[in-house]
Coordinates of C-alpha atoms in Angstrom, one line a residue:
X1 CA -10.8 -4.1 -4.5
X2 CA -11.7 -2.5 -1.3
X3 CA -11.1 1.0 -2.2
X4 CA -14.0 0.9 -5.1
X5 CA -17.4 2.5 -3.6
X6 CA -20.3 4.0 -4.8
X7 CA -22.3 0.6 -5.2
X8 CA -22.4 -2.2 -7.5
X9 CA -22.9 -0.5 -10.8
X10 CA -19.5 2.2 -10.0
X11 CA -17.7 -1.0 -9.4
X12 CA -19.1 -3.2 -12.3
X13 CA -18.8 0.4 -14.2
X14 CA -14.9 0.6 -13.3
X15 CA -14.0 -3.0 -13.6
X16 CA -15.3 -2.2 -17.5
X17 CA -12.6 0.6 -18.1
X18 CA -9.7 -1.0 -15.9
X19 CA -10.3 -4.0 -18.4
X20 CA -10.8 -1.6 -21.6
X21 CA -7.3 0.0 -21.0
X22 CA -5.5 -4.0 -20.7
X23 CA -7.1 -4.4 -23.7
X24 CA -6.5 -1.4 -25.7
X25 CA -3.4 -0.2 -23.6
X26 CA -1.1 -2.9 -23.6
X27 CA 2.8 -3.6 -24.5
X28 CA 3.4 -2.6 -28.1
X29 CA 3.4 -5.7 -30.5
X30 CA 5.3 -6.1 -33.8
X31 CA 2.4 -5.5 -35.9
X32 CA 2.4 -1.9 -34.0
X33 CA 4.4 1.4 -36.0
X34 CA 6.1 3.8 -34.2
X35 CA 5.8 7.5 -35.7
X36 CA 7.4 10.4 -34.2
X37 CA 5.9 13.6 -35.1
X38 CA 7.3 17.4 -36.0
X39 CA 6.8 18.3 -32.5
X40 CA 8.6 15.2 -30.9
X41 CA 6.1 13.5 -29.6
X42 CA 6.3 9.6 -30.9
X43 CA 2.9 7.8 -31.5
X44 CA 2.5 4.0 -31.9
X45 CA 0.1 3.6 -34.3
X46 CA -2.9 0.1 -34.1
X47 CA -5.3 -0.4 -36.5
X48 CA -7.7 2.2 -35.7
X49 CA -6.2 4.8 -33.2
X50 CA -3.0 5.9 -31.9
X51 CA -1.5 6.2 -28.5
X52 CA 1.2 8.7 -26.9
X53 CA 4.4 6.1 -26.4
X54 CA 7.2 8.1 -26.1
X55 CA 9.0 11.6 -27.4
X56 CA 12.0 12.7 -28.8
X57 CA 13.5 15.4 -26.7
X58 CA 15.5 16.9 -29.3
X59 CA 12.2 17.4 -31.6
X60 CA 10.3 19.5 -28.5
X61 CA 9.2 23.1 -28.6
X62 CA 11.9 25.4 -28.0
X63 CA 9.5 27.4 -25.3
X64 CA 8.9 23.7 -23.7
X65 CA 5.2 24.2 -24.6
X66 CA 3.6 20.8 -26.2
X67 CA 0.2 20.8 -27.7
X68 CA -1.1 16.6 -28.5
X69 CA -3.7 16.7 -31.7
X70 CA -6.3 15.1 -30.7
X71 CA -5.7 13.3 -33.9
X72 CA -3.1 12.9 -36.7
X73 CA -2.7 11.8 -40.0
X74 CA -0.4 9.4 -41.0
X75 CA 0.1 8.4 -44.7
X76 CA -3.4 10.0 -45.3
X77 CA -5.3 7.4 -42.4
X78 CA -6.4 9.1 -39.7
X79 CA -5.6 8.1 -36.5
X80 CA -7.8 9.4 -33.1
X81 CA -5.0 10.0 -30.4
X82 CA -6.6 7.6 -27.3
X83 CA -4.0 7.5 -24.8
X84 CA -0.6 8.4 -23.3
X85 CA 1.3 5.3 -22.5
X86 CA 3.8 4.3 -19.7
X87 CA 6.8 6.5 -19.3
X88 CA 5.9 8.7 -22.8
X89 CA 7.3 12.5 -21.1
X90 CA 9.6 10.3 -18.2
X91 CA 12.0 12.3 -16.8
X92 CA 11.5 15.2 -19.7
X93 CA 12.9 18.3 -17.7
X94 CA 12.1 20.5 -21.1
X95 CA 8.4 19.8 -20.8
X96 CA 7.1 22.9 -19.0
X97 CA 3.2 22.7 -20.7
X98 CA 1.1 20.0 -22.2
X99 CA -2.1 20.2 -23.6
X100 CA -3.8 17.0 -24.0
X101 CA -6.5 16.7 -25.9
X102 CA -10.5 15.6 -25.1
X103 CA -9.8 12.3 -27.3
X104 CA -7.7 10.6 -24.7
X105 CA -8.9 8.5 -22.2
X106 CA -6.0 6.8 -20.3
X107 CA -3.0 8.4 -19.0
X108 CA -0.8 5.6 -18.3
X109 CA 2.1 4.6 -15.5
X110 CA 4.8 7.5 -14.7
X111 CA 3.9 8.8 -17.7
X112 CA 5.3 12.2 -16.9
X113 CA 7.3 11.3 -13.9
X114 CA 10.0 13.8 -13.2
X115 CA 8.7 16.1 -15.3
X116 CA 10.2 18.7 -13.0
X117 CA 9.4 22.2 -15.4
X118 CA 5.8 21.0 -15.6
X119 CA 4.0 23.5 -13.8
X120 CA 0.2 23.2 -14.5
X121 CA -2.0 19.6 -15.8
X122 CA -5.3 20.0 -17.4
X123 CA -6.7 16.5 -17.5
X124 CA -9.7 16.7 -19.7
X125 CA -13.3 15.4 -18.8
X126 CA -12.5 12.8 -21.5
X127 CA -10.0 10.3 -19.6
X128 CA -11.3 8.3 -17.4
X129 CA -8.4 6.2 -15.7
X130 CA -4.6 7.5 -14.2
X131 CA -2.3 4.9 -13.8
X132 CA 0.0 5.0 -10.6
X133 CA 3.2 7.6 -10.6
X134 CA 1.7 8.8 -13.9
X135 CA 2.9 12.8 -12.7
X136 CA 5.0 11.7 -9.8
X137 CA 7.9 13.6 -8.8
X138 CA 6.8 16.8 -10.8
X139 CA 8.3 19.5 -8.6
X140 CA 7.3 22.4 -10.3
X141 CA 3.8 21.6 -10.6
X142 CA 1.4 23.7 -8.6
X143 CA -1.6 23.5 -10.6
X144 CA -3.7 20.7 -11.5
X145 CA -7.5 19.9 -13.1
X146 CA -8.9 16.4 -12.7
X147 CA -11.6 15.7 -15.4
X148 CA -15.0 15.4 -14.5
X149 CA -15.5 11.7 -15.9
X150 CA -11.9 10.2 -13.7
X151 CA -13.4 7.4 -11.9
X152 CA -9.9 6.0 -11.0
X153 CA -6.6 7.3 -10.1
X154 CA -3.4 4.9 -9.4
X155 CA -1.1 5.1 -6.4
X156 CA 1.4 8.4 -6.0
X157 CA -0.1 9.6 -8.7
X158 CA 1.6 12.9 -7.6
X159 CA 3.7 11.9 -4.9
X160 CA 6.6 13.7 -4.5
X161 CA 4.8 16.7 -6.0
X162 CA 6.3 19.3 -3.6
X163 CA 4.5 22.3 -5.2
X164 CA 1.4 21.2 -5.1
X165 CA -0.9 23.3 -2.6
X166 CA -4.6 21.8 -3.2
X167 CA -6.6 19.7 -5.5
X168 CA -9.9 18.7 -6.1
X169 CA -11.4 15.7 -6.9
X170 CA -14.0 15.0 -9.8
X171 CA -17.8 13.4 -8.6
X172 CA -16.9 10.8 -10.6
X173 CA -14.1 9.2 -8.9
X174 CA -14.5 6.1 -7.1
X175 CA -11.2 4.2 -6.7
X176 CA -8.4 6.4 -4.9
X177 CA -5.0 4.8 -3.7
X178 CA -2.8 7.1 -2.0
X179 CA -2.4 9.2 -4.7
X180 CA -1.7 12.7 -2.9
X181 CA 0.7 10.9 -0.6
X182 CA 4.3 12.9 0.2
X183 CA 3.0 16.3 -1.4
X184 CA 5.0 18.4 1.0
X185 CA 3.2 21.4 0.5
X186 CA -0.5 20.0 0.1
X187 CA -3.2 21.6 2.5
X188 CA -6.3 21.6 0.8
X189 CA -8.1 18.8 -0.5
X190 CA -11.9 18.7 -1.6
X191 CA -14.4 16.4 -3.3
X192 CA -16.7 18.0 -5.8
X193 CA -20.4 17.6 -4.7
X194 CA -22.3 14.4 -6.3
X195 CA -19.1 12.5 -5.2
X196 CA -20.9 8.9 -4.0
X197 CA -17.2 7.2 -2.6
X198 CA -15.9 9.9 -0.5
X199 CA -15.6 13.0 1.5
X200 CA -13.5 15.5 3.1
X201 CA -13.8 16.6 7.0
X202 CA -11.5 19.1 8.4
X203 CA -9.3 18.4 4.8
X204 CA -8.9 14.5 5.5
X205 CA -10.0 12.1 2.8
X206 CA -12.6 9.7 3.9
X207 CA -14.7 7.1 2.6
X208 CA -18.5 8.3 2.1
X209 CA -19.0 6.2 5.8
X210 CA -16.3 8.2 7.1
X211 CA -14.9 4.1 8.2
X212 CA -11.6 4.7 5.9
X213 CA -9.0 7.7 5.7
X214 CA -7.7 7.7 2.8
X215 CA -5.4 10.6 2.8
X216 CA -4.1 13.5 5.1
X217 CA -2.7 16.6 3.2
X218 CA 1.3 16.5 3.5
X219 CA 1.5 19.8 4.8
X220 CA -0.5 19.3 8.0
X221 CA 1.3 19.3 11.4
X222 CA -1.6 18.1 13.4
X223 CA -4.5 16.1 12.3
X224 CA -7.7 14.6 13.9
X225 CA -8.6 11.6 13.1
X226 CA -12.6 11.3 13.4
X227 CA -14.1 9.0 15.4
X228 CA -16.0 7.2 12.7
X229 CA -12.4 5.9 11.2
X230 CA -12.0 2.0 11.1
X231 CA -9.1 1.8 9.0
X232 CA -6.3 4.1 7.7
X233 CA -5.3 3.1 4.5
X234 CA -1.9 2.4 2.5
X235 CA -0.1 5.6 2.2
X236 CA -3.1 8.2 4.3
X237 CA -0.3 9.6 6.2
X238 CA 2.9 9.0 3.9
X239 CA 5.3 11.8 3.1
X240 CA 3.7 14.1 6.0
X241 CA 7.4 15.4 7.0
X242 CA 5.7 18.3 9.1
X243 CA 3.4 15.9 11.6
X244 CA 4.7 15.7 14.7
X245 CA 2.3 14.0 16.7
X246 CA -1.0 11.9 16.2
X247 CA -3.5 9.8 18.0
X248 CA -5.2 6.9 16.9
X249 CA -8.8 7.2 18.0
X250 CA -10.3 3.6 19.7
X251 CA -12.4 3.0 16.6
X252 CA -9.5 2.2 14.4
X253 CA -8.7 -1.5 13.7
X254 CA -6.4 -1.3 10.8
X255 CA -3.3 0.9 10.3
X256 CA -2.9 -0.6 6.4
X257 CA 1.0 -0.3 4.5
X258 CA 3.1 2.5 4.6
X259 CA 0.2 4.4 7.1
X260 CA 2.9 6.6 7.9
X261 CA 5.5 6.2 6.3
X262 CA 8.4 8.8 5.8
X263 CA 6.7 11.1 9.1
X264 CA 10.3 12.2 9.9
X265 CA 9.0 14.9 12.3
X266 CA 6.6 12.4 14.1
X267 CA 7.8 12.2 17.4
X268 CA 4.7 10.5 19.6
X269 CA 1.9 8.1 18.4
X270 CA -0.3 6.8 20.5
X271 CA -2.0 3.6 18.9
X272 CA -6.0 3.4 20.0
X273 CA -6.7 0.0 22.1
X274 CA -8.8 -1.4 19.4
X275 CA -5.9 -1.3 16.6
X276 CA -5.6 -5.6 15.5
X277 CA -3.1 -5.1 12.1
X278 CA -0.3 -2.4 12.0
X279 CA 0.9 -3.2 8.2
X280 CA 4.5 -3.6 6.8
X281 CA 6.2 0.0 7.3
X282 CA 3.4 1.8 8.5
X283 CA 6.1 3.6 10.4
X284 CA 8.6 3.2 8.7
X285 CA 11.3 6.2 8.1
X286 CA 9.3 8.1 10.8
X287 CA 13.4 9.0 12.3
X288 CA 12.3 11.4 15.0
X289 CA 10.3 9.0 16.9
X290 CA 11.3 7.5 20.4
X291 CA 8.8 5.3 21.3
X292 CA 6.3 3.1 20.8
X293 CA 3.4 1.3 23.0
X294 CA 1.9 -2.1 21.6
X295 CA -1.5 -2.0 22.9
X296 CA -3.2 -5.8 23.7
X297 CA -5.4 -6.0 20.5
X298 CA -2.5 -6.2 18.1
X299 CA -2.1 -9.4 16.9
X300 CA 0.1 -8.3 13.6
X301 CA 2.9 -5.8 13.0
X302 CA 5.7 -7.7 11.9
X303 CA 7.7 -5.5 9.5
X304 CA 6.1 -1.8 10.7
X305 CA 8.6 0.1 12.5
X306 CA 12.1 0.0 10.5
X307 CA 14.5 3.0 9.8
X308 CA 13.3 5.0 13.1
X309 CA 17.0 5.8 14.2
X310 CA 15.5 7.4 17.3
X311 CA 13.5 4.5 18.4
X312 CA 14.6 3.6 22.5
X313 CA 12.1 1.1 23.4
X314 CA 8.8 -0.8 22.4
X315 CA 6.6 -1.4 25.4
X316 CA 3.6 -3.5 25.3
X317 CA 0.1 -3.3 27.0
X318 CA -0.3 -6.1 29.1
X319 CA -2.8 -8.7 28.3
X320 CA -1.2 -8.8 24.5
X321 CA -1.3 -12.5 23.4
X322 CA 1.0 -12.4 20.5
X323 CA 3.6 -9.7 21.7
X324 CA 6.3 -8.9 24.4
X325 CA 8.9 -6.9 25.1
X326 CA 12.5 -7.5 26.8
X327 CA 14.4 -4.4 27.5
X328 CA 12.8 -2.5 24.7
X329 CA 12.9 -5.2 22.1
X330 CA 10.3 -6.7 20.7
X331 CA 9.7 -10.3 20.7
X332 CA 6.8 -12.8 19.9
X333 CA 4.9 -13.9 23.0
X334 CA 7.2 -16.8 23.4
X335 CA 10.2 -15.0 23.2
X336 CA 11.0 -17.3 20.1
X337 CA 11.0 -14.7 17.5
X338 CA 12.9 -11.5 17.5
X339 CA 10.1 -9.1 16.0
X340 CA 12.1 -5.5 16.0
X341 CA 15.0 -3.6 17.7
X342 CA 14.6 -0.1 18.5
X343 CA 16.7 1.9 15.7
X344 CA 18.8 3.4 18.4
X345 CA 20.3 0.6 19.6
X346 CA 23.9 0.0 19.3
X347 CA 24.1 -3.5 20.9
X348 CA 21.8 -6.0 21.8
X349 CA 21.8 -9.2 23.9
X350 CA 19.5 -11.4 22.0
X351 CA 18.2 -14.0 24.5
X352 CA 19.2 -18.1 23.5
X353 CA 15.0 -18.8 23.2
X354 CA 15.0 -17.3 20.0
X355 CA 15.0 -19.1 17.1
X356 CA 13.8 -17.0 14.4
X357 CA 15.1 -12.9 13.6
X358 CA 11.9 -11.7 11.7
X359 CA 12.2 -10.0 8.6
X360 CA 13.4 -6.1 8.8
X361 CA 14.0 -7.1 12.6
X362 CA 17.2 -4.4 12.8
X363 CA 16.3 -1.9 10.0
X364 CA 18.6 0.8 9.6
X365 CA 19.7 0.0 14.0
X366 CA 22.6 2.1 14.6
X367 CA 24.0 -1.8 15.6
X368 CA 28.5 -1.7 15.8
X369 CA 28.8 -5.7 16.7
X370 CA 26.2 -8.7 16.8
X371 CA 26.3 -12.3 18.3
X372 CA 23.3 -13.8 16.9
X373 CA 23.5 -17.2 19.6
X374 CA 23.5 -20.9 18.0
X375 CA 19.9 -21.3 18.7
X376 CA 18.5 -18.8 15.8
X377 CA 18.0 -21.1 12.5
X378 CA 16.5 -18.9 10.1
X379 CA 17.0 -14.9 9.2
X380 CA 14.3 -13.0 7.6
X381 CA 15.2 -10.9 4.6
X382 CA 16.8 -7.6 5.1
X383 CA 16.8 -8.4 8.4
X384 CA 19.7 -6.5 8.7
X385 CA 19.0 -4.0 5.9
X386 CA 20.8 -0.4 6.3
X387 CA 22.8 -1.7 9.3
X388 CA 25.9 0.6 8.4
X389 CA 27.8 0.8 11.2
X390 CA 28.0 -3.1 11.6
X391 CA 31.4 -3.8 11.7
X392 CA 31.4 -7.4 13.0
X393 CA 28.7 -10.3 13.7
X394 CA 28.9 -13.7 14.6
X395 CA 26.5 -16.5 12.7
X396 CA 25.3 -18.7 14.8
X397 CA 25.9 -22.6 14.2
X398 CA 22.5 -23.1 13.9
X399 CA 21.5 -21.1 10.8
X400 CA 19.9 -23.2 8.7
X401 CA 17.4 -20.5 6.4
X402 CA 19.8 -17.6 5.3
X403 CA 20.6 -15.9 2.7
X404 CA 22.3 -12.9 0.5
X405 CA 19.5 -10.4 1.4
X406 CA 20.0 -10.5 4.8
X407 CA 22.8 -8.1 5.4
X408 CA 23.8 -5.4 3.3
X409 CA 26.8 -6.4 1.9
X410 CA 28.2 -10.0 0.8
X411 CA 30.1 -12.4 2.8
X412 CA 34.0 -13.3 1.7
X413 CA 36.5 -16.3 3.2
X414 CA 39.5 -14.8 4.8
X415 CA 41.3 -14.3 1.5
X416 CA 38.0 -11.7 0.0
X417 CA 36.4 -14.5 -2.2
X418 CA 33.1 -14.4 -2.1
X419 CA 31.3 -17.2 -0.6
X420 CA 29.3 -19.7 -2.3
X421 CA 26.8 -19.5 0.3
X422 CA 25.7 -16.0 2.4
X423 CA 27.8 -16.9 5.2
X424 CA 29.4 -19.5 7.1
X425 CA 27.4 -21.0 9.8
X426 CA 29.2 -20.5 13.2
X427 CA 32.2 -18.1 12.4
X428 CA 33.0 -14.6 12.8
X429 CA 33.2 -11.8 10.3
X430 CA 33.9 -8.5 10.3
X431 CA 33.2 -5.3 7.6
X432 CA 36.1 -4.4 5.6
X433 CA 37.2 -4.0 2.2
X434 CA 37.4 -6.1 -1.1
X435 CA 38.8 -4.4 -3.5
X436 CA 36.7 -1.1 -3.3
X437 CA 34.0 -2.6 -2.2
X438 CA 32.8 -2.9 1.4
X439 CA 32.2 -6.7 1.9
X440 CA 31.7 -9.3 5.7
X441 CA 35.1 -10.9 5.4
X442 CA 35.7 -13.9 7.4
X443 CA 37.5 -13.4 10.6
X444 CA 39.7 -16.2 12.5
X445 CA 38.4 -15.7 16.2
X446 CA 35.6 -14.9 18.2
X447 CA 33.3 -11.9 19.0
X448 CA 32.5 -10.0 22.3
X449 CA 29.6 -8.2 22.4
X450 CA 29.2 -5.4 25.0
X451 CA 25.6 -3.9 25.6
X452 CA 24.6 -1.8 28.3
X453 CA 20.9 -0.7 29.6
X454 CA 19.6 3.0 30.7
X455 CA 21.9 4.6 32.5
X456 CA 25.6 4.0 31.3
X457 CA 27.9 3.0 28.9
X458 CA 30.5 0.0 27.8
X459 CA 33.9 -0.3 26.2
X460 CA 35.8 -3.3 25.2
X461 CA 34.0 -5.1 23.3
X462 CA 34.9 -6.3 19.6
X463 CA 36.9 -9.5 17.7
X464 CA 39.6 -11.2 19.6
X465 CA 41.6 -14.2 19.2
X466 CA 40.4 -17.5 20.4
X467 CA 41.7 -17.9 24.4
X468 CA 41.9 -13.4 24.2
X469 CA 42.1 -12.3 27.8
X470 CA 39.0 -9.5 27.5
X471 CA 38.3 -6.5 29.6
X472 CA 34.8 -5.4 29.9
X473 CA 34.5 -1.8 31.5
X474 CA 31.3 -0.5 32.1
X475 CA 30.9 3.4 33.1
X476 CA 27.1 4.6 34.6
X477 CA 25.8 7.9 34.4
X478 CA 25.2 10.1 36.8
X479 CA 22.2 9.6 39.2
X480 CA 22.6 5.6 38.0
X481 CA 24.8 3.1 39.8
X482 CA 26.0 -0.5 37.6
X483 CA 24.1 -3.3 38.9
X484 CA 26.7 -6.1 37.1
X485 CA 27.4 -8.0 34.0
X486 CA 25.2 -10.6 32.7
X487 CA 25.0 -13.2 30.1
X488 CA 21.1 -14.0 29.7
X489 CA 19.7 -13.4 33.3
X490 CA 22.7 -15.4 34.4
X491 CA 25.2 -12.2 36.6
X492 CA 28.6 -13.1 35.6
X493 CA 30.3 -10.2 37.6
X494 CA 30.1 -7.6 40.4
X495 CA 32.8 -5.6 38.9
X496 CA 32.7 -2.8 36.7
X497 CA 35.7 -3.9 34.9
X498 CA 35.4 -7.8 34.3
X499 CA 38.1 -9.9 32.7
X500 CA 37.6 -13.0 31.6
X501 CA 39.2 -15.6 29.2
X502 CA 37.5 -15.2 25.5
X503 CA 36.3 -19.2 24.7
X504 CA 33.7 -18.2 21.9
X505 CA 31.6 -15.4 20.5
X506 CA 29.6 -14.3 23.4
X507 CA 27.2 -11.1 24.6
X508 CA 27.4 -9.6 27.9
X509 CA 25.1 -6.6 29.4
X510 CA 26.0 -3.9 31.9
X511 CA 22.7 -3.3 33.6
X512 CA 22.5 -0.1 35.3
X513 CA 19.9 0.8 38.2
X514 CA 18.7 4.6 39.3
X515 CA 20.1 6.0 42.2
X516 CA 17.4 6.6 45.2
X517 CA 16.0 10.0 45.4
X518 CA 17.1 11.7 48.2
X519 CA 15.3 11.5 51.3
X520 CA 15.6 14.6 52.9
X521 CA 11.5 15.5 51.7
X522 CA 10.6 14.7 55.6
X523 CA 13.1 16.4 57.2
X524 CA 12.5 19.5 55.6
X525 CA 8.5 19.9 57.4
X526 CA 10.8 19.3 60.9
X527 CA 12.6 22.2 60.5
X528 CA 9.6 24.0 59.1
X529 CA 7.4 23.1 62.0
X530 CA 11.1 23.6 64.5
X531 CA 11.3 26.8 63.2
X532 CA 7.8 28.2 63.5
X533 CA 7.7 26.9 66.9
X534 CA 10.9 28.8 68.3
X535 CA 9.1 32.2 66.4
X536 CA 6.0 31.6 68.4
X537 CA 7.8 31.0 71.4
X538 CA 9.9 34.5 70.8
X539 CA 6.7 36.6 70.0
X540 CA 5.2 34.4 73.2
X541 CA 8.6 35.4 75.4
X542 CA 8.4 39.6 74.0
X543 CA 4.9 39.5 75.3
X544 CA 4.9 38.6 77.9
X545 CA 8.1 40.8 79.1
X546 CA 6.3 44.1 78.5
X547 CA 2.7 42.8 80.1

């Protein structure tokens, strides 16, 4: 993997104990016992050690204070206690201390997840691997000691740990994997000395190079990203709800997964030129931000900017050869595939070149009605995932690649059965109920589409009757005047309120265009200059009367 550092022998070193815990760490078998001890804790016993499975909640401490023997004693065999399995202490609220002993040396996946009364974790110098999530989600927890002999620790292995002010990581550690991501209150993290794989400048988590950030504390509202950085890896930003703004330094290349995801205060990013990859949801859930420019070195970010409800507009630097965007959508270069809408939108005119919606395209958009036109044949999945206030679409006739994980809820014939297939191919539906639950039911008729650019607003737009006489009124904004209505780049009408006879589902746009300033700047130095001449020619005229 590409996180391991520290050269060949860390990696060989790591591979060993990764491939130790498959071995001795895996799914119970039937030749394994289960024993549950006084204290609650159940072990499941192999021939020559046993390992922490699960617990018994009603068998706990009454103070919530566990102590695991570092061995016990079952049928008079001794058994050394070597691990703590998955999920052993999940979601055990009573759990408020554990003390594990030096004999272990694997704690395994969410293995005290939701532990939410924990409020300290000693790990002892014994263990040497954490899975991922294995104290996720601990809310209480503000206290925590790595080992000294931890060479790896699994991804959000404390995420969600509100608490959780600072940590420091053992020398020994040399595989890390956005472990610290969404720790709300995290501002401190440091790297004990002797540590070969990485660093910490101004409390960011590099790589020994400094080429990789690795983490950013989740309590920081600002970072600087050093100069050095070629990659930001999966999860360095994730969960940093205070971060409002950021720049990506010219050195970066890579913004890998989930970068930042969840950055709900982030309300400006300004991508370096020398970014190629923005990875799936780097940005996702970042709600607060507006825009976003696509400089000309991207050649991939399919999939990185879903659920940000604020979103207006993607602009792209020119001279990008994969990327484009039409009135603040993003498209592939040749406008065949629909990339991403901006979350904000509640309409959209998608243009009859496309033939493909990508996947996650409309994320969470604030969409009310859709005509996806007859030339789109295939629909990423969850294209339209968390499109709630999508109350009617049209699918085109030439959908082809479609199916149930497109939209959020199913698609019924006109008498709420579900359909067979996601959804009919060239018909209508529109959001309503099935019983209780909300379901796309069929609709006999067509759909008008109203969208409007900058500077106004529509109304008349929804499901008609085939042959409908429709009235599209469009309404601009002060300082804006409307410019027409237009179907593609094809002006339909002059008129602010267009009526036209309905003969199929259809989207038309209300383009808007800014008033001219005013051009009164001139005029004003006239009467400036007008009026300093008459003054001098008073204090000229007074002069001369009492020479």
């Amino acid at each position: 993997m590409s996180k391991f550092a520290g050269g060949t022998a860390a990696a060989l070193a790591v591979a060993f104990l990764l491939c130790a815990g498959a071995v001795f760490f895996s799914e119970d078998t039937d030749a394994e016992t289960k024993y549950t001890a006084d204290n609650g804790v159940v072990y499941t016993l192999g021939d020559a050690s046993a390992t922490v499975s699960g617990h018994n909640t009603s068998k706990l401490p009454s103070d919530g204070k566990l102590t695991i023997p570092a061995s016990i004693t079952v049928d008079g065999k001794d058994y050394p206690v070597t691990a703590i399995k998955s999920d052993a202490f999940y979601n055990c609220t009573a759990l408020i201390s554990v003390s594990i002993p030096d004999s272990v040396i694997y704690i395994g996946m969410s293995a005290f997840t939701n532990c939410n009364s924990l409020a300290s974790i000693i790990v002892p110098d014994s263990v040497t691997s954490i899975d991922r999530n294995a104290f996720s989600s601990c809310t209480s927890l503000t206290s925590v000691t790595i080992g000294e002999k931890v060479a790896s620790m699994g991804p959000g292995l404390f995420y969600g740990c509100d608490q959780l002010t600072s940590i420091s990581l053992p020398a020994s550690l040399v595989e890390y994997d956005a472990s610290l991501c969404a720790c709300a209150a995290l501002t401190t993290i440091t790297v004990a000395e002797g540590n070969t794989a990485f660093t910490v400048v101004d409390s960011l988590l590099y790589s020994k190079d400094m080429k990789t950030l690795y983490q950013c504390p989740g309590g920081f509202t600002a970072a600087t990203i050093s100069g050095s950085a070629v990659t930001i890896a999966n999860g360095a930003f994730e969960g940093c709800a205070s971060l409002t703004s950021v720049t990506i330094p010219d050195s970066v290349t890579t913004l890998d997964t989930y970068a930042f995801y969840d950055c709900t205060a982030l309300t400006s990013v300004t991508i370096g030129e020398k970014v190629e990859t923005i990875g799936s949801e780097a940005f996702y859930g970042c709600t607060a931000l507006t825009s976003v420019n696509i400089p000309a070195s991207v050649t991939a970010c399919e999939t990185a900017f879903g659920w940000c409800t604020a979103l207006t507009a993607f602009t792209v630097a020119e001279g990008n050869q994969n990327y484009c965007a039409v009135d603040g959508v993003l498209y592939s270069k040749d406008m065949k595939t629909l990339v991403q809408c901006p979350g904000s939108f509640t309409a959209v005119a998608i243009p009859a070149s496309v033939i493909a919606i990508a996947e996650e395209a409309f994320d969470s958009c604030l969409l009310t009605a859709l005509v996806i036109p007859d030339s789109v044949t295939g629909i990423g999945n969850n294209a339209f995932y968390g499109c709630k206030a999508l109350t009617a679409v049209y699918i085109g006739s030439g959908i082809v690649d479609f199916d149930s994980y497109v939209f959020d809820y199913y698609f019924c014939d006109a008498d709420g059965k579900e359909s067979a297939d996601a959804a009919v191919p060239g018909h209508c539906y529109q959001l309503g109920k099935v019983g209780t639950k909300d379901s796309y039911i069929l609709y006999d008729g067509s759909l008008v589409a109203a969208a409007a650019t900058a500077g106004g607003n529509v109304t008349g737009g929804g499901l008609y009757a085939a042959g409908a006489d429709v009235t599209l009124t469009a309404t601009a904004a002060d300082g804006y005047s409307f410019a027409g209505w237009y179907s593609g780049e094809t002006k339909v009408s002059e008129d602010a309120a267009y009526t036209f006879k309905l003969a199929g589902s259809v989207t038309y746009t209300a383009e808007f265009s800014k008033n001219a300033e005013p051009s009164g700047g001139s005029n004003t130095w006239i009467w400036i200059v007008v009026i300093v001449v008459v003054i001098l020619v008073v204090l000229l005229a007074v002069y001369f009367l009492f020479i």
